[in-house]
Tab-separated table of C-alpha atoms and ligand atoms in Angstrom:
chain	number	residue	atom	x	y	z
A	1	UNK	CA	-9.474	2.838	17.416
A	2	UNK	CA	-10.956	5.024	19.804
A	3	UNK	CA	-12.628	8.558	19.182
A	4	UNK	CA	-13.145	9.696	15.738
A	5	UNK	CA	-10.159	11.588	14.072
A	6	UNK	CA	-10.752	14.821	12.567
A	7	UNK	CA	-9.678	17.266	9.724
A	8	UNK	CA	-7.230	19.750	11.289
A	9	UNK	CA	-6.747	18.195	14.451
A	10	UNK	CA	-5.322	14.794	13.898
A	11	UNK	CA	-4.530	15.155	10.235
A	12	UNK	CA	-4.348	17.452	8.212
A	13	UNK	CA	-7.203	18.938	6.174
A	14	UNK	CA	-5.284	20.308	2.886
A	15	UNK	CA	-2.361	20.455	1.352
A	16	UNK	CA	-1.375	23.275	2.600
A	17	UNK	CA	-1.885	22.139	6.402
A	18	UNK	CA	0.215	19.192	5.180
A	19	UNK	CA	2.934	22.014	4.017
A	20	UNK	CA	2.416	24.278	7.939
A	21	UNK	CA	2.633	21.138	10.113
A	22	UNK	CA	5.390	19.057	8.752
A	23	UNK	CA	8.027	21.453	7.084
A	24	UNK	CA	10.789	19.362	8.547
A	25	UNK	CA	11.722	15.395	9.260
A	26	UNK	CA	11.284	16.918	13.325
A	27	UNK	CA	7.922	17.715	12.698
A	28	UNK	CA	7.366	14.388	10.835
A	29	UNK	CA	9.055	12.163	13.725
A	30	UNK	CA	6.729	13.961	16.271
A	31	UNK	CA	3.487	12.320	14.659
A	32	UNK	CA	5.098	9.293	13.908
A	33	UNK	CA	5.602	8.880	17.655
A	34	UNK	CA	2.212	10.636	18.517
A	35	UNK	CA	0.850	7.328	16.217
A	36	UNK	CA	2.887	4.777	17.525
A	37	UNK	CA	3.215	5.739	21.251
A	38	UNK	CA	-0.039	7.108	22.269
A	39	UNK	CA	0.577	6.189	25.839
A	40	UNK	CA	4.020	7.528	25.587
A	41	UNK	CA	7.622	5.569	24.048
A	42	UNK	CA	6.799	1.751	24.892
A	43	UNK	CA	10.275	0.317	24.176
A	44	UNK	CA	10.233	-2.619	22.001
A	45	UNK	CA	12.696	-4.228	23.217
A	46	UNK	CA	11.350	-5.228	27.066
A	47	UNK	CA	7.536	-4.114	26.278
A	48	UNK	CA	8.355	-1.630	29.123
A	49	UNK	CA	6.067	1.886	29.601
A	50	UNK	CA	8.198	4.597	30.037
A	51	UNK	CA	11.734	6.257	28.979
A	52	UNK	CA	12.894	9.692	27.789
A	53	UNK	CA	14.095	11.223	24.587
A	54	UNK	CA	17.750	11.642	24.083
A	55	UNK	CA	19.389	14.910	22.335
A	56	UNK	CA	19.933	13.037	18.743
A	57	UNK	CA	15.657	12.282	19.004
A	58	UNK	CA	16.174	8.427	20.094
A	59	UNK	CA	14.321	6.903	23.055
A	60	UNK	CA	16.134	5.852	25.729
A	61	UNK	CA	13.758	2.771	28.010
A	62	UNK	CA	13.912	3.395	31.404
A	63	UNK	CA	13.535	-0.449	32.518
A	64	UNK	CA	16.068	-1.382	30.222
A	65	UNK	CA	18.262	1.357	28.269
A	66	UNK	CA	17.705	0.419	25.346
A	67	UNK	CA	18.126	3.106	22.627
A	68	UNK	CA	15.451	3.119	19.753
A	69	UNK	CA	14.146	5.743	17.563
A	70	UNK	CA	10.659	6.219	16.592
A	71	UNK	CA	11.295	5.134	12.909
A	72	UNK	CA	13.610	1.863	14.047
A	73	UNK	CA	11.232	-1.005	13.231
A	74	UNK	CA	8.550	0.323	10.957
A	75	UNK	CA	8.561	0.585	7.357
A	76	UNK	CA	10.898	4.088	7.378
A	77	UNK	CA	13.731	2.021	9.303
A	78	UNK	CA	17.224	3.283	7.998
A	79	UNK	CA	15.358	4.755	4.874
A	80	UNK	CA	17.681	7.724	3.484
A	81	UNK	CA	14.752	9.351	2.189
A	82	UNK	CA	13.790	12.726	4.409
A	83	UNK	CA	10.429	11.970	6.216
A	84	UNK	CA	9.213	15.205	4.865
A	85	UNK	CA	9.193	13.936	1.466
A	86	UNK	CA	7.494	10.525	2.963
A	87	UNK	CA	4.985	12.548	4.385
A	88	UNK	CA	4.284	13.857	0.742
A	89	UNK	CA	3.905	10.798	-1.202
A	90	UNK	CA	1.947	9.200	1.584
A	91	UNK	CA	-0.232	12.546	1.265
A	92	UNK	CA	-0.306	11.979	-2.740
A	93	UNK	CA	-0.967	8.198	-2.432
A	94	UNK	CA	-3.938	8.768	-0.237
A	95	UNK	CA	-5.732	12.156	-1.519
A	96	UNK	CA	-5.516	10.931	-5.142
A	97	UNK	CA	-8.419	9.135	-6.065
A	98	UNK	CA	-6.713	6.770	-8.393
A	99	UNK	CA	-3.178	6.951	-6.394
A	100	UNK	CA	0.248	8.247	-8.482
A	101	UNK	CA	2.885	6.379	-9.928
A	102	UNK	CA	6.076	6.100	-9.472
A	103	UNK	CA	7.232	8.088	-12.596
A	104	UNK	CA	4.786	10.507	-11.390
A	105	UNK	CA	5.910	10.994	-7.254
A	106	UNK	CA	9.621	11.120	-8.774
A	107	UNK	CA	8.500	14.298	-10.751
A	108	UNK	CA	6.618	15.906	-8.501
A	109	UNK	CA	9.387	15.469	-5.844
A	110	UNK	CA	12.697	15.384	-7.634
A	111	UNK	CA	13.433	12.361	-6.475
A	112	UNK	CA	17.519	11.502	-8.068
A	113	UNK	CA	15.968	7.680	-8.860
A	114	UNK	CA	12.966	6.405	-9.830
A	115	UNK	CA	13.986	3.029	-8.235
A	116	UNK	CA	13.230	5.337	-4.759
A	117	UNK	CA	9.685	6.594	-5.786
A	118	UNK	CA	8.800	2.852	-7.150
A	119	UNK	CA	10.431	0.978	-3.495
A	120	UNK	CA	8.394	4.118	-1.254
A	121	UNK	CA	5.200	3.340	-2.950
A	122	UNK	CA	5.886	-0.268	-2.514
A	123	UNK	CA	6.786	-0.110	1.107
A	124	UNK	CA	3.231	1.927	1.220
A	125	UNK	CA	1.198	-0.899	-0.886
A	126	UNK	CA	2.592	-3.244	1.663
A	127	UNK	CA	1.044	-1.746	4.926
A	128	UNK	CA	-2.363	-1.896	3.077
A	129	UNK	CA	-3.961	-4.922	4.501
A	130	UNK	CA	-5.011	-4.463	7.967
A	131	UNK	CA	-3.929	-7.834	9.933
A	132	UNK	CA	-7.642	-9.315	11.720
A	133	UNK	CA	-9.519	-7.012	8.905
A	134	UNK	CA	-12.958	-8.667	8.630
A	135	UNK	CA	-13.782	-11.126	6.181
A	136	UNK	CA	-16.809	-10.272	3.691
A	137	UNK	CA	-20.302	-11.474	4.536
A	138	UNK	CA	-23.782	-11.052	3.308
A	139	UNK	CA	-24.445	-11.645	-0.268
A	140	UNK	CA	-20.807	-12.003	-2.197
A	141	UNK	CA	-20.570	-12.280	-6.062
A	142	UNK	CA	-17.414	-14.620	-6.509
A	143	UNK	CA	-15.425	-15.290	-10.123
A	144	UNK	CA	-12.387	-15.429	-11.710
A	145	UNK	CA	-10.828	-13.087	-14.563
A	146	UNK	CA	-7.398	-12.698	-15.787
A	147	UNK	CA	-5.902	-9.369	-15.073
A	148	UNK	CA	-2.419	-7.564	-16.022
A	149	UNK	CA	-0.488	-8.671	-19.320
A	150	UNK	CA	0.767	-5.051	-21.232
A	151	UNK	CA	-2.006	-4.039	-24.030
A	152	UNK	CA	-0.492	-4.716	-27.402
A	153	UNK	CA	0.434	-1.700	-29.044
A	154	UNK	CA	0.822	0.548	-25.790
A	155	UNK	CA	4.601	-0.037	-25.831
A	156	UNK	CA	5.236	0.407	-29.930
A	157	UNK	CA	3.793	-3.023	-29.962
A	158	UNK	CA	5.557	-5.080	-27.501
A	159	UNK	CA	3.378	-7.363	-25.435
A	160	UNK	CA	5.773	-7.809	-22.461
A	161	UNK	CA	4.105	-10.535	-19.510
A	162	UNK	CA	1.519	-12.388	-19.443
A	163	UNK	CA	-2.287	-12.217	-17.955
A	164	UNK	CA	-2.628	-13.393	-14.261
A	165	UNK	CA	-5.892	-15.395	-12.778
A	166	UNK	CA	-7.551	-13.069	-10.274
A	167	UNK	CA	-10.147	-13.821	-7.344
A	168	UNK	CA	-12.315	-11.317	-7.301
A	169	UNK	CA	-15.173	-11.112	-4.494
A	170	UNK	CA	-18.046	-8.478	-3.924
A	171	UNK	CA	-20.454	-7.476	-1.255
A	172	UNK	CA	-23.534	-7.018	-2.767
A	173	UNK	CA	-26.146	-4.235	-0.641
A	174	UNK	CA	-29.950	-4.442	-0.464
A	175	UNK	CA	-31.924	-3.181	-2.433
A	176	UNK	CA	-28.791	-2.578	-4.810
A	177	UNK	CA	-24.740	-1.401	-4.487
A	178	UNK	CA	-21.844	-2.470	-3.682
A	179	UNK	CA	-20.205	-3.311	-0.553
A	180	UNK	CA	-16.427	-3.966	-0.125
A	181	UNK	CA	-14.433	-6.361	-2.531
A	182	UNK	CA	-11.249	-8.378	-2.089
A	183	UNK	CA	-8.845	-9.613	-5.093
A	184	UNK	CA	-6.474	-11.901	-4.886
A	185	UNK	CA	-3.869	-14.070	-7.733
A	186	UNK	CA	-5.007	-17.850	-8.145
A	187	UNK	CA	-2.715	-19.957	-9.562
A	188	UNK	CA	-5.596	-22.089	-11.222
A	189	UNK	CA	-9.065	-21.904	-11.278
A	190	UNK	CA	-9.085	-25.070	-9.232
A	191	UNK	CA	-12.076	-26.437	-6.398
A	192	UNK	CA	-8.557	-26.494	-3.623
A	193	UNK	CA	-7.676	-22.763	-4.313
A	194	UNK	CA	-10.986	-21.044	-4.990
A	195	UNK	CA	-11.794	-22.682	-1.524
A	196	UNK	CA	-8.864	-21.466	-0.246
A	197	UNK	CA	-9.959	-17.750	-1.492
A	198	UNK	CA	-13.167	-18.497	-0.349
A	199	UNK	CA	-12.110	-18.787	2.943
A	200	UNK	CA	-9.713	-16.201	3.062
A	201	UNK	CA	-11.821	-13.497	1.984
A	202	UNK	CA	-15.714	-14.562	2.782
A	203	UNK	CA	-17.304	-15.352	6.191
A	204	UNK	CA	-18.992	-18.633	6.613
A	205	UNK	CA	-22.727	-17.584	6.739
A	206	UNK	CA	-22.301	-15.590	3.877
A	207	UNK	CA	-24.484	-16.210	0.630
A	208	UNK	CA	-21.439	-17.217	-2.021
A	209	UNK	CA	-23.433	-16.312	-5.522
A	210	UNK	CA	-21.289	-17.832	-8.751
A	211	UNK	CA	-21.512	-19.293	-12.520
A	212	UNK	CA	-21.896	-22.526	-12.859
A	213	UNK	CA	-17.812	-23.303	-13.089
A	214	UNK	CA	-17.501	-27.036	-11.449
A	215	UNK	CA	-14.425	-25.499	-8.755
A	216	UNK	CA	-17.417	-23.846	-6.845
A	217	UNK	CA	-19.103	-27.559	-6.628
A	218	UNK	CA	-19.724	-28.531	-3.048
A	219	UNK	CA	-18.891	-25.145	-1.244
A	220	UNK	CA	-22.359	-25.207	0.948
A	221	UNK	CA	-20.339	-28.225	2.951
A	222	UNK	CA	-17.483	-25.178	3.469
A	223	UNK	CA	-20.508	-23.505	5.611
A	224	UNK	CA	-21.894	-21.123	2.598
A	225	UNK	CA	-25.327	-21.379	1.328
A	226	UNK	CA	-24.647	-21.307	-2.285
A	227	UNK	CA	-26.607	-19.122	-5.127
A	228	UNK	CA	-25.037	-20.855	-8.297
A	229	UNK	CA	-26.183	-19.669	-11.449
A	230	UNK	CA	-25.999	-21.638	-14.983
A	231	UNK	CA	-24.587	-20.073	-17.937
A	232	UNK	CA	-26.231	-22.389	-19.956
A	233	UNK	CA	-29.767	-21.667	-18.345
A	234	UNK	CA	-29.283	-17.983	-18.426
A	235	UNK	CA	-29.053	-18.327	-21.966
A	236	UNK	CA	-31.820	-21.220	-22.586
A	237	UNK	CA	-33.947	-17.673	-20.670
A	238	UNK	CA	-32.238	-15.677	-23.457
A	239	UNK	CA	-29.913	-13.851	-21.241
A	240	UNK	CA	-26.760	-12.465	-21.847
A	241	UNK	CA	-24.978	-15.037	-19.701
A	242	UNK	CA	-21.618	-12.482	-19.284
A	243	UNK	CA	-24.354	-10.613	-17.336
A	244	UNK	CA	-24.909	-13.561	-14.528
A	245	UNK	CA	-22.169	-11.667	-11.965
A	246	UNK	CA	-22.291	-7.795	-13.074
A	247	UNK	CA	-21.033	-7.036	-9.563
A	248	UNK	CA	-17.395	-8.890	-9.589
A	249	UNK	CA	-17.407	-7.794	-13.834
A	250	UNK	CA	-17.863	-4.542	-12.825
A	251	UNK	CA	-15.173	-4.623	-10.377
A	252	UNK	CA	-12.507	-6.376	-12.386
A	253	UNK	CA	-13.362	-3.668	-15.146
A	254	UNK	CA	-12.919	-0.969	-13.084
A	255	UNK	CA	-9.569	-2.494	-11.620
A	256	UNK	CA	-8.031	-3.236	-15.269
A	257	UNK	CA	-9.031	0.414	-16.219
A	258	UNK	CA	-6.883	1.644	-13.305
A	259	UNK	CA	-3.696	-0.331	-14.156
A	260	UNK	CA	-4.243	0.910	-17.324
A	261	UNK	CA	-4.225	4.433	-16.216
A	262	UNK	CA	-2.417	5.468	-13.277
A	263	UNK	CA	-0.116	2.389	-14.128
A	264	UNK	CA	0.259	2.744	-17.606
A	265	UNK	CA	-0.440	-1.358	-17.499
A	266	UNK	CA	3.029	-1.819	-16.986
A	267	UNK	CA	2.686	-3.927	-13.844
A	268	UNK	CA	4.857	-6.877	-13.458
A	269	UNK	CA	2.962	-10.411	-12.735
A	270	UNK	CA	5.119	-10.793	-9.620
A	271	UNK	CA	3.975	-7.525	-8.199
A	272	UNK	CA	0.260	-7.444	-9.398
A	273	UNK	CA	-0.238	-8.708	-5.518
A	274	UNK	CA	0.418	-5.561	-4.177
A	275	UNK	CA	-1.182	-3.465	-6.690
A	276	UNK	CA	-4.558	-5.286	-6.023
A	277	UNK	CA	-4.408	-4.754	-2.471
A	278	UNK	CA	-4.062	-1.139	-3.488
A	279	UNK	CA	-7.027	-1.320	-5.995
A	280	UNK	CA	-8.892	-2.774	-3.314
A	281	UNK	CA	-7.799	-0.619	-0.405
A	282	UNK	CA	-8.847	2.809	-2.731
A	283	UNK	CA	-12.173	0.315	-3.750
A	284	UNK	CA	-13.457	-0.010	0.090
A	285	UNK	CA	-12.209	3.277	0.485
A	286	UNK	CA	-14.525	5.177	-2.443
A	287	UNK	CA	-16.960	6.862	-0.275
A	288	UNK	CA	-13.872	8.306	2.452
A	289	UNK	CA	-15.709	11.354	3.543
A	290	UNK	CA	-12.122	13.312	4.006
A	291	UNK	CA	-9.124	11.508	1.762
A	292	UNK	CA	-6.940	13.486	4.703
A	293	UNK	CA	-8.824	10.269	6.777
A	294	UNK	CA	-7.146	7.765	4.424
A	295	UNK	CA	-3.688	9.512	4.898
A	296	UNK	CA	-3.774	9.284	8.795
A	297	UNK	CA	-4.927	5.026	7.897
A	298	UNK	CA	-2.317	5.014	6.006
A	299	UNK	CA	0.688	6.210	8.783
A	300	UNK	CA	-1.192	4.547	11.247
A	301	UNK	CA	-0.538	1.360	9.388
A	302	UNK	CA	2.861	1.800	8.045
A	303	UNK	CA	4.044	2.620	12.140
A	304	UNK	CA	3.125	-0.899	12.990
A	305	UNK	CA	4.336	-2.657	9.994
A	306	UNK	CA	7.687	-4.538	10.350
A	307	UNK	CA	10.682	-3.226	7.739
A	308	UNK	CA	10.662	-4.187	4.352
A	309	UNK	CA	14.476	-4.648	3.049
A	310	UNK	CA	14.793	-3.218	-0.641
A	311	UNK	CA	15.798	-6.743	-2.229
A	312	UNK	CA	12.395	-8.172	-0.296
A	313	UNK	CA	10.377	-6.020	-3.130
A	314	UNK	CA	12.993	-7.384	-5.791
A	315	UNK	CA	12.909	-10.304	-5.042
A	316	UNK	CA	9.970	-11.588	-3.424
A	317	UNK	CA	7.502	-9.536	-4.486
A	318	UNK	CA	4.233	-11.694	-3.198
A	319	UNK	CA	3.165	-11.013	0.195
A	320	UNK	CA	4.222	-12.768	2.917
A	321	UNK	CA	2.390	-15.335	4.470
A	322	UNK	CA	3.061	-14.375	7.966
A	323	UNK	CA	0.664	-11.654	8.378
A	324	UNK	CA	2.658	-8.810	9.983
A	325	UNK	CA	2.337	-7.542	13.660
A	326	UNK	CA	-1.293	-6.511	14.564
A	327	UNK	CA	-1.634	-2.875	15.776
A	328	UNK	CA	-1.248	-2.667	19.393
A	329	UNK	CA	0.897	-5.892	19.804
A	330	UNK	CA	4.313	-3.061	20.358
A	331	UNK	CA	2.107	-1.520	22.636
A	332	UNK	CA	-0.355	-0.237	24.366
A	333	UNK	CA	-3.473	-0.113	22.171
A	334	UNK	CA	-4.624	3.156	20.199
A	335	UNK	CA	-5.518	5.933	21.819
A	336	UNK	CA	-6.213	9.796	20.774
A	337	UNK	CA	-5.967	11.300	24.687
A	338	UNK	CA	-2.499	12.670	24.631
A	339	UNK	CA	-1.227	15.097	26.945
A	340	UNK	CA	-1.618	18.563	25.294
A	341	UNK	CA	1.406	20.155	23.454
A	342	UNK	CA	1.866	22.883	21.391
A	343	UNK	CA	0.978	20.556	17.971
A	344	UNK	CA	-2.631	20.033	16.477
A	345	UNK	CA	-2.651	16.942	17.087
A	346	UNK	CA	-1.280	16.644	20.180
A	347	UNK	CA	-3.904	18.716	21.618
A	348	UNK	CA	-7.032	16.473	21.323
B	401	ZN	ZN1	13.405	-1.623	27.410
């Protein structure tokens, strides 16, 4: 990723720096490309180094004349939205420790729909998994919990959907602490998918520590070394058994509390996906020492990630198994030398 970024040179420190260096969709185009192209506009069509920028703020490739804009293939393709108010609800989503919700970004921006405000901070969840991000290793609580499902009561008593199984795994620290987590929906609690999870999520190598549940059987042959731990011994010891995995409890706790709060719990099964990866994004995020940091992740992340159509988060909300195009495959890799210009951040 190269150098560190900082505060007030490659993103912006405060809200009001947010306000100074992106009062119009100009200004917001100019980072865009600043994150994209670090090397200068690499056309996507031929791969190609080199082209200039027309009057109407397209790219024009000098190998092969194609005509692109710095928006055309990333998650603000065609979106009628102004970038300026993008920039805002990326800036919201990212210095808010618990994030906003839609309701609450349509407010603050008068946004006409809320349909907008709930498809933005969709097309933002989305960008959240880093393709190649490293699997967790060390010590790593794994369980299972059911997540999502409305309160009774919360609604004048309608229970609307129903609970979803979640895979929830933790990186334990020495002496004590947590490290990162990962969640994902299981369909069943089954040996095939918790493997699966397993080795989605957790490096062979790792110590895999779990209850006694009969899935986990045999996981030392998937290249774990496994710390199972019995219920029913914990109690024979006169422990509270609920106690064996207070890492992944914790973290499922803390996870249902924030549905529940910035999210009202009204979080549709189908989307609950995207909503962990948010929880868990925010999670491995908790100790950001700037949350202007998290904003810059953010845009770097959502310039690389392909378009999501509208009727994509209608109608298939799970993530896609193709993982999306890893930074640096459009072009050159990252880079924070940049010619200097007459913008903060172009002058690093
Ligand atoms: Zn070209």
């Amino acid at each position: 990723m190269g150098p560190n970024p900082r505060a007030g040179l490659h993103y912006p420190a405060s809200t009001g720096e947010l306000l100074a260096w992106f009062p119009t969709d100009a200004d917001c185009l100019d980072y865009l490309e600043w994150l994209r192209w670090p090397e200068g506009f690499v056309c996507p069509g031929c791969s190609q180094l080199g082209g200039w920028r027309l009057e109407d703020a397209r790219f024009k490739c000098s190998a092969c004349g194609e005509r692109t804009s710095v928006t055309a293939g990333t998650i603000f393709d065609r979106t009628r939205t102004p970038l300026t108010v993008w920039f805002m609800a990326c800036w919201l989503f990212a210095t808010q420790k618990d994030g906003v919700s839609a309701s609450s970004v349509q407010r603050a921006m008068e946004i006409g729909s809320y349909q907008t405000a709930w498809a933005m901070l969709h097309r933002l969840r989305s960008v959240l998994v880093r393709p190649g991000r490293e699997r967790l290793s060390g010590r790593v609580e794994v369980d299972e919990t059911f997540i999502g499902g409305e309160e009774p009561g919360l609604r004048g008593g309608r229970a609307k959907g129903k609970k979803s199984l979640v895979g929830v795994a933790l990186e334990l620290k020495e002496p004590k602490g947590y490290g990162r987590c990962r969640m994902a929906p299981l369909a069943d609690a089954s040996a095939t998918l918790l493997r699966a999870f397993l080795a989605d999520h957790v490096e062979p190598g790792a110590t895999v520590i779990t209850d006694g549940w009969q899935g986990y059987h045999g996981i030392g042959g998937l290249g774990y070394c496994h710390d199972r731990r019995s219920q029913r011994a914990a109690r024979a010891r006169g422990e509270d058994p609920g106690e064996l995995l207070p890492g992944v409890h914790r973290v499922a706790s803390l996870a249902k509390r924030w549905l529940l709060g910035t999210h009202q719990g009204s979080v549709d099964p189908a989307h609950l996906p995207s909503y962990l990866n948010e929880f868990v994004f925010r999670f491995n995020r908790r100790r950001s020492r700037s949350r202007g940091l998290v904003f810059y992740r953010l845009l770097d992340l959502a310039v690389v990630h392909e378009p999501i159509r509208y009727r994509d988060l209608i109608a298939e909300p799970t993530p896609k198994k193709n993982p999306p195009a890893a930074p640096g495959s459009r072009g050159h890799p990252r880079s924070l030398e940049r010619p200097p210009a007459n913008r903060p951040w172009r002058t690093a």
